[in-house]
């Protein structure tokens, strides 16, 4: 087990994994770290619901202006593999300051954009600077909270979960009463406040930095490979999209071979996955995150295409999903302490599976709100039960100095899970809809797709039973 920080160091007061008492300073650090994830999520949500207005104001087509979102997301992916190396090299506080400063500056540039092309370019730069905000927030909470991460992250996740709800409201008010430029300029006061809080409350970790050479070859394989995988996954109906996807898979495969040979000198140290706890948590994250995103694609499409509901009405129908997650997150720490990681995660995965199986009933019998509402509510509750405890287990299984690398690895796994499982379900659904005899039975095709989604959640349940029973049972790998 790693040696405890020496007396007098800031880490002693903030790293709570060595004690059962949660230091009050942890909440300050977690609150500051939260600004990054919140601002990135809120910004993406506001822009996503404003694409039509942006296209009209900038005299652009919707197919062009959607790159305001797509370019941003691809840029996020490109810089993600650099997280571990940058934290090791310059420290978390300095990196967070640079990211926030650049993100705020790029928000200002987006606000003064003069064309669709300039806006897209500034959004790509914003994605490069903002791509590390969410994983950095996750890492700093893990560093500060230690084995209390499920408790702290449960509360800290609430504002992030609210962003998709609040974002459209903010966007609507801005577009009705002010210029579209304020969709981006609204970030300036928030970013300024966040920078001040970072300077005041985040501990200085310069003594934990180390000189580590950058794996340029691995970066050249992994970053474009991830971006190509995400881009191609959403364009499988086009032959060029499938070619890009295949290229992305090939590049990521080549990265894995290279990283395995390089060991600790690789961009991502694959030896982390030799640990049973870390690998079980990573598989759980991959499957549960994939099932969550696949469900977010399938369920609204089912309500619109098979049940004939309007998009606006569908949005309200999906509200219980978010409510279930928000109701559960604050209690994750207490539940994990009471029942243990394995039981909470397994119960969450099983509840998600049962809730998803309820969608089979709706596909067979037709829409029934008395079934849909509780199914979505319990699905949200279940997904919350899987995520935070398994993350806590993963971070508790590695030494403190390896947390940046662990954060990068887990975020890459999470980022891959969504498009992989969404592509699987979407491809299967498309195939079923094209089969003769299914064209007039859309609900039946969705029923089969929900069965595939249930299978994903079933495998997630099997992964959770390999998690440790409690945090105290975890031995930290050297």
CSV table of N, CA and C in Angstrom, one decimal, residues 298-308 359-360 362-366 428-450:
chain,number,residue,atom,x,y,z
A,298,UNK,N,-32.6,4.6,-28.2
A,298,UNK,CA,-33.7,3.7,-28.5
A,298,UNK,C,-35.0,4.2,-28.0
A,299,UNK,N,-35.1,4.6,-26.7
A,299,UNK,CA,-36.4,4.9,-26.1
A,299,UNK,C,-37.1,6.1,-26.7
A,300,UNK,N,-36.4,7.2,-26.9
A,300,UNK,CA,-37.1,8.3,-27.6
A,300,UNK,C,-37.5,7.9,-29.0
A,301,UNK,N,-36.7,7.2,-29.8
A,301,UNK,CA,-37.0,6.8,-31.1
A,301,UNK,C,-38.2,5.9,-31.1
A,302,UNK,N,-38.3,5.0,-30.1
A,302,UNK,CA,-39.5,4.1,-30.0
A,302,UNK,C,-40.8,4.9,-29.7
A,303,UNK,N,-40.7,5.9,-28.8
A,303,UNK,CA,-41.9,6.7,-28.5
A,303,UNK,C,-42.3,7.5,-29.7
A,304,UNK,N,-41.4,8.0,-30.5
A,304,UNK,CA,-41.8,8.8,-31.7
A,304,UNK,C,-42.2,7.9,-32.9
A,305,UNK,N,-41.4,6.9,-33.2
A,305,UNK,CA,-41.6,6.2,-34.4
A,305,UNK,C,-42.7,5.1,-34.3
A,306,UNK,N,-42.6,4.4,-33.1
A,306,UNK,CA,-43.5,3.3,-33.0
A,306,UNK,C,-44.8,3.7,-32.3
A,307,UNK,N,-44.7,4.7,-31.4
A,307,UNK,CA,-45.9,5.1,-30.6
A,307,UNK,C,-46.6,6.4,-31.2
A,308,UNK,N,-45.9,7.1,-32.1
A,308,UNK,CA,-46.5,8.2,-32.7
A,308,UNK,C,-46.6,9.5,-31.9
A,359,UNK,N,-39.7,-2.5,-21.3
A,359,UNK,CA,-39.9,-1.9,-22.6
A,359,UNK,C,-40.3,-2.9,-23.6
A,360,UNK,N,-40.0,-4.2,-23.4
A,360,UNK,CA,-40.4,-5.3,-24.2
A,360,UNK,C,-42.0,-5.4,-24.1
A,362,UNK,N,-44.0,-2.9,-23.5
A,362,UNK,CA,-44.6,-1.8,-24.2
A,362,UNK,C,-44.5,-2.0,-25.7
A,363,UNK,N,-43.4,-2.6,-26.2
A,363,UNK,CA,-43.3,-2.9,-27.6
A,363,UNK,C,-44.3,-3.9,-28.1
A,364,UNK,N,-44.7,-4.8,-27.2
A,364,UNK,CA,-45.6,-5.9,-27.6
A,364,UNK,C,-47.1,-5.4,-27.4
A,365,UNK,N,-47.4,-4.6,-26.4
A,365,UNK,CA,-48.8,-4.3,-26.1
A,365,UNK,C,-49.1,-2.8,-26.4
A,366,UNK,N,-48.2,-2.0,-26.7
A,366,UNK,CA,-48.5,-0.6,-26.9
A,366,UNK,C,-48.1,0.3,-25.7
A,428,UNK,N,-28.7,-3.3,-35.4
A,428,UNK,CA,-29.6,-4.4,-35.2
A,428,UNK,C,-31.1,-3.9,-35.5
A,429,UNK,N,-31.4,-2.7,-35.0
A,429,UNK,CA,-32.8,-2.2,-35.3
A,429,UNK,C,-33.0,-1.9,-36.8
A,430,UNK,N,-32.0,-1.3,-37.4
A,430,UNK,CA,-32.1,-1.1,-38.8
A,430,UNK,C,-32.3,-2.4,-39.6
A,431,UNK,N,-31.5,-3.4,-39.3
A,431,UNK,CA,-31.6,-4.7,-39.9
A,431,UNK,C,-33.0,-5.3,-39.8
A,432,UNK,N,-33.5,-5.2,-38.6
A,432,UNK,CA,-34.9,-5.7,-38.3
A,432,UNK,C,-35.9,-5.0,-39.1
A,433,UNK,N,-35.8,-3.7,-39.2
A,433,UNK,CA,-36.8,-2.9,-39.9
A,433,UNK,C,-36.8,-3.2,-41.4
A,434,UNK,N,-35.6,-3.6,-41.9
A,434,UNK,CA,-35.5,-3.9,-43.4
A,434,UNK,C,-36.0,-5.3,-43.7
A,435,UNK,N,-36.1,-6.2,-42.7
A,435,UNK,CA,-36.5,-7.6,-43.0
A,435,UNK,C,-38.0,-7.6,-43.5
A,436,UNK,N,-38.2,-8.3,-44.6
A,436,UNK,CA,-39.6,-8.4,-45.1
A,436,UNK,C,-40.5,-9.0,-44.0
A,437,UNK,N,-41.7,-8.3,-43.8
A,437,UNK,CA,-42.6,-8.7,-42.7
A,437,UNK,C,-42.5,-7.9,-41.5
A,438,UNK,N,-41.3,-7.1,-41.3
A,438,UNK,CA,-41.2,-6.2,-40.2
A,438,UNK,C,-41.5,-4.8,-40.5
A,439,UNK,N,-41.6,-4.5,-41.8
A,439,UNK,CA,-41.8,-3.1,-42.2
A,439,UNK,C,-43.1,-2.6,-41.7
A,440,UNK,N,-44.1,-3.4,-41.5
A,440,UNK,CA,-45.4,-3.0,-41.0
A,440,UNK,C,-45.5,-3.2,-39.5
A,441,UNK,N,-44.5,-3.7,-38.9
A,441,UNK,CA,-44.5,-4.0,-37.5
A,441,UNK,C,-43.3,-3.4,-36.8
A,442,UNK,N,-43.3,-2.0,-36.8
A,442,UNK,CA,-42.2,-1.3,-36.2
A,442,UNK,C,-42.0,-1.6,-34.7
A,443,UNK,N,-43.1,-1.8,-34.0
A,443,UNK,CA,-43.0,-2.1,-32.6
A,443,UNK,C,-42.3,-3.4,-32.3
A,444,UNK,N,-42.5,-4.4,-33.2
A,444,UNK,CA,-41.8,-5.7,-33.1
A,444,UNK,C,-40.3,-5.5,-33.3
A,445,UNK,N,-39.9,-4.7,-34.2
A,445,UNK,CA,-38.5,-4.5,-34.4
A,445,UNK,C,-37.9,-3.8,-33.2
A,446,UNK,N,-38.6,-2.8,-32.6
A,446,UNK,CA,-38.1,-2.2,-31.4
A,446,UNK,C,-38.0,-3.2,-30.3
A,447,UNK,N,-39.0,-4.1,-30.2
A,447,UNK,CA,-38.9,-5.1,-29.2
A,447,UNK,C,-37.7,-5.9,-29.2
A,448,UNK,N,-37.2,-6.3,-30.4
A,448,UNK,CA,-36.0,-7.1,-30.6
A,448,UNK,C,-34.8,-6.2,-30.2
A,449,UNK,N,-34.8,-4.9,-30.5
A,449,UNK,CA,-33.7,-4.0,-30.2
A,449,UNK,C,-33.7,-3.9,-28.7
A,450,UNK,N,-34.8,-3.8,-28.0
A,450,UNK,CA,-34.8,-3.7,-26.5
A,450,UNK,C,-34.3,-5.0,-25.9
